[in-house]
Coordinates of C-alpha atoms in Angstrom, one line a residue:
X1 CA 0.0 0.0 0.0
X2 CA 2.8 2.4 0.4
X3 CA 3.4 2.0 -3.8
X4 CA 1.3 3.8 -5.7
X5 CA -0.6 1.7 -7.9
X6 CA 0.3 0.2 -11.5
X7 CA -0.2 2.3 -14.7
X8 CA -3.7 1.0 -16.0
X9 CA -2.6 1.2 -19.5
X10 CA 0.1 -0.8 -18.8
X11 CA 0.4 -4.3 -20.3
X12 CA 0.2 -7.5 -17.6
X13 CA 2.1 -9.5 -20.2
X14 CA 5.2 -7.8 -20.7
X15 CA 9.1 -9.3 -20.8
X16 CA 10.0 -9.3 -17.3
X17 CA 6.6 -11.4 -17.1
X18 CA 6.9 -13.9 -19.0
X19 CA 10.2 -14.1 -18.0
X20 CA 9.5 -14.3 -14.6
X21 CA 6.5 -17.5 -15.6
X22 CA 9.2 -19.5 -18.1
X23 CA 12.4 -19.4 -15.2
X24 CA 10.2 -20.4 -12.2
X25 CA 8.6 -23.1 -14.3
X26 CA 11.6 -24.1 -15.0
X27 CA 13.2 -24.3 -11.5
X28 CA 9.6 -26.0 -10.1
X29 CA 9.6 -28.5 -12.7
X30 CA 13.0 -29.3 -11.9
X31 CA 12.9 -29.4 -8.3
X32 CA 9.6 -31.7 -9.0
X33 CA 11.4 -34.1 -11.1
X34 CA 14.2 -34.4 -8.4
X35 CA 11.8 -35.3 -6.0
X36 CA 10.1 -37.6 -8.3
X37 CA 14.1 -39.6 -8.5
X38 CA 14.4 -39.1 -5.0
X39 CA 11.0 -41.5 -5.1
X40 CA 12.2 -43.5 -6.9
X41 CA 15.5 -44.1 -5.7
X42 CA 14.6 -44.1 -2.0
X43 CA 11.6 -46.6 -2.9
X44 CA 8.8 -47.3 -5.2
X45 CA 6.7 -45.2 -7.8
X46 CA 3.7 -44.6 -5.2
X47 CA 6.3 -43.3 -3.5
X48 CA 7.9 -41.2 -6.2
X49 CA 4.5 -39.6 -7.1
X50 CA 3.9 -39.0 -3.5
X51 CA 7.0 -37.0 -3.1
X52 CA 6.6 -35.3 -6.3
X53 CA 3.0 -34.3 -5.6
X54 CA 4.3 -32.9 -2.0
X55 CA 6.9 -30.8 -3.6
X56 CA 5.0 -29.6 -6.4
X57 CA 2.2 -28.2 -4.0
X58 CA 4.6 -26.9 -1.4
X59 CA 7.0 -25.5 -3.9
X60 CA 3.8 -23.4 -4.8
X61 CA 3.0 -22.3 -1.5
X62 CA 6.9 -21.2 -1.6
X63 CA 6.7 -19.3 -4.7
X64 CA 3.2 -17.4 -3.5
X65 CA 6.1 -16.1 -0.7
X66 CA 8.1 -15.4 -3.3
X67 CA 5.8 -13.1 -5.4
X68 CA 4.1 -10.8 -2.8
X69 CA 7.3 -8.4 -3.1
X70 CA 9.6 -7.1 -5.1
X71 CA 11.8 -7.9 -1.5
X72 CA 13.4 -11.3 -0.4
X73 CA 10.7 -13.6 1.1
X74 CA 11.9 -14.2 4.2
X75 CA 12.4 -10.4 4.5
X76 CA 9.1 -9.5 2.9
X77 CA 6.9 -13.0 4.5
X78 CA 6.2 -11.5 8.0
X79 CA 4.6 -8.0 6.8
X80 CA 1.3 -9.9 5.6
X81 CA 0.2 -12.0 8.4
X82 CA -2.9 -13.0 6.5
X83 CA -1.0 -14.7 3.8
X84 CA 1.3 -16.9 6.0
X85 CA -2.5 -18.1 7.8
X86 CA -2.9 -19.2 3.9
X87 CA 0.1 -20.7 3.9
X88 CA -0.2 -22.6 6.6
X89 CA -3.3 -23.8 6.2
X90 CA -2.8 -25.1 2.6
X91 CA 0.3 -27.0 3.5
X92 CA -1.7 -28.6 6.3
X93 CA -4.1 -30.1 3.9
X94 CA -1.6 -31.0 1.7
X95 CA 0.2 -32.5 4.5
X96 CA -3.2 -34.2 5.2
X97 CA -4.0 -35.6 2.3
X98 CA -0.7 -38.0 2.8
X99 CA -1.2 -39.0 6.3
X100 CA -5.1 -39.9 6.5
X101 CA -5.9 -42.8 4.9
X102 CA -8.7 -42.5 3.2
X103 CA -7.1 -39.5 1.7
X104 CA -4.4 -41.5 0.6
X105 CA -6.8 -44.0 -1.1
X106 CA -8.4 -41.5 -2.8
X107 CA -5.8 -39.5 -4.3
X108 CA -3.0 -42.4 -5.1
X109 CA -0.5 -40.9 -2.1
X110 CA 1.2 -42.9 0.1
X111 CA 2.7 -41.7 4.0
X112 CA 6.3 -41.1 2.4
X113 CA 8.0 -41.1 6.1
X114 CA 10.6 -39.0 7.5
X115 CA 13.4 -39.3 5.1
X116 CA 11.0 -38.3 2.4
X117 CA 9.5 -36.0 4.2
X118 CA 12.8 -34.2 4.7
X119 CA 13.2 -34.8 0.9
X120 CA 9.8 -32.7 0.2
X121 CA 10.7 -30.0 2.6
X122 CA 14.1 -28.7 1.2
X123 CA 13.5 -29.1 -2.1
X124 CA 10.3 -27.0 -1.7
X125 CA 12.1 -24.7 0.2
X126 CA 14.3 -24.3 -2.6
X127 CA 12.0 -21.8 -4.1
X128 CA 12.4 -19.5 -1.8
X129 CA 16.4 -18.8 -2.1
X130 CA 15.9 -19.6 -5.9
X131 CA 13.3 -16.3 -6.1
X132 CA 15.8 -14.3 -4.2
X133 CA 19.0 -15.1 -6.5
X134 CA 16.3 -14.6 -9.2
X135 CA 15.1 -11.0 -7.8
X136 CA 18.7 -9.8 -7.4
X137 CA 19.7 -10.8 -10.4
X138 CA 16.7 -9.1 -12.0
X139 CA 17.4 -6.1 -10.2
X140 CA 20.7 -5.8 -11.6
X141 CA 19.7 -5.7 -15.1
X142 CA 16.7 -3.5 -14.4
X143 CA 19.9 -1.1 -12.8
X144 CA 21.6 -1.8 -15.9
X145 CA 18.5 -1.3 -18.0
X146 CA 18.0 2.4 -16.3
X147 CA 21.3 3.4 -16.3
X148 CA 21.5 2.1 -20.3
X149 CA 18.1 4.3 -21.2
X150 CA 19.5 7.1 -19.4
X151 CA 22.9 7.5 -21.1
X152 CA 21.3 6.6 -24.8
X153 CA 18.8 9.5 -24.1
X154 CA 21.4 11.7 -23.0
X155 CA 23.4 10.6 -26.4
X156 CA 20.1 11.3 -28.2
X157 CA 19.5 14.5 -26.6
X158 CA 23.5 15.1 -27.3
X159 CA 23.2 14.5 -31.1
X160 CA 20.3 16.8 -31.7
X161 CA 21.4 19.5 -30.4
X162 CA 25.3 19.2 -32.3
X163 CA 22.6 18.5 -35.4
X164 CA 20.6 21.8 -34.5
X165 CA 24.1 24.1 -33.9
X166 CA 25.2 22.4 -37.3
X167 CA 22.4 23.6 -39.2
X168 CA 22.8 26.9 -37.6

């Protein structure tokens, strides 16, 4: 609330956008896939899809962290109480779905135990540092960007006027 808000005009759908959509998928996925191997390694596929399901959803949860502000999320996280409740309550069902059993049953899960559990955790944590590096390094080129538009402008502005005093 302290920013004022976005130009109207302005189109949702621009490069730092879709940008921002293709790298996190990317890192999800990833980090989905991992856990899926970890599955599989550690034990069978119900296990696999288990652990993948539990770090898709909670990677999500992450990422909601992660897109609030243009701050690091666990700088930003604590300003909006409201959405940590959310959180927390999500990842409490999703934790539930894996440890009742007729939840299991009905949605192919298996209780993946602690190892896996561990497993689950970090990797969906991972989207938390990953949206940080990922915000800094954006930040960086948006500097970059700025100080680039600034200088070609003063170029610009540098060239007509020698243009102007050489037609004079």
């Amino acid at each position: 609330m302290n920013k004022p808000p976005e130009n109207a005009v302005k189109s949702l759908w621009n490069r730092h956008t879709i940008t921002e959509i293709i790298t996190f998928g990317i890192i999800q996925t990833a980090l989905t896939i991992a856990a899926f191997a970890a599955g599989m390694y550690y034990g069978d596929n119900a296990l696999a899809v288990t652990l993948a399901f539990l770090t898709m959803s909670l990677a999500e949860l992450m990422h909601a962290l992660n897109v609030r502000s243009e701050k690091p999320a666990l700088v930003s996280v604590f300003g909006n109480p409201t959405m940590l409740i959310t959180v927390a309550v999500a990842a409490a069902l999703t934790v539930l779905l894996c440890c009742v059993p007729v939840l299991q049953e009905a949605f192919g899960l298996v209780n993946p135990g602690t190892y896996a559990w561990i497993i689950a955790g970090a990797l969906s944590f991972a989207m938390i540092p990953a949206g940080d590096v990922y915000k800094l390094i954006r930040s960086c080129v948006n500097k970059r960007e700025r100080k680039n538009g600034t200088v070609n402008k003063k170029k610009n502005s540098a060239n007509k006027n020698a243009r102007r005093k050489a037609k004079a």
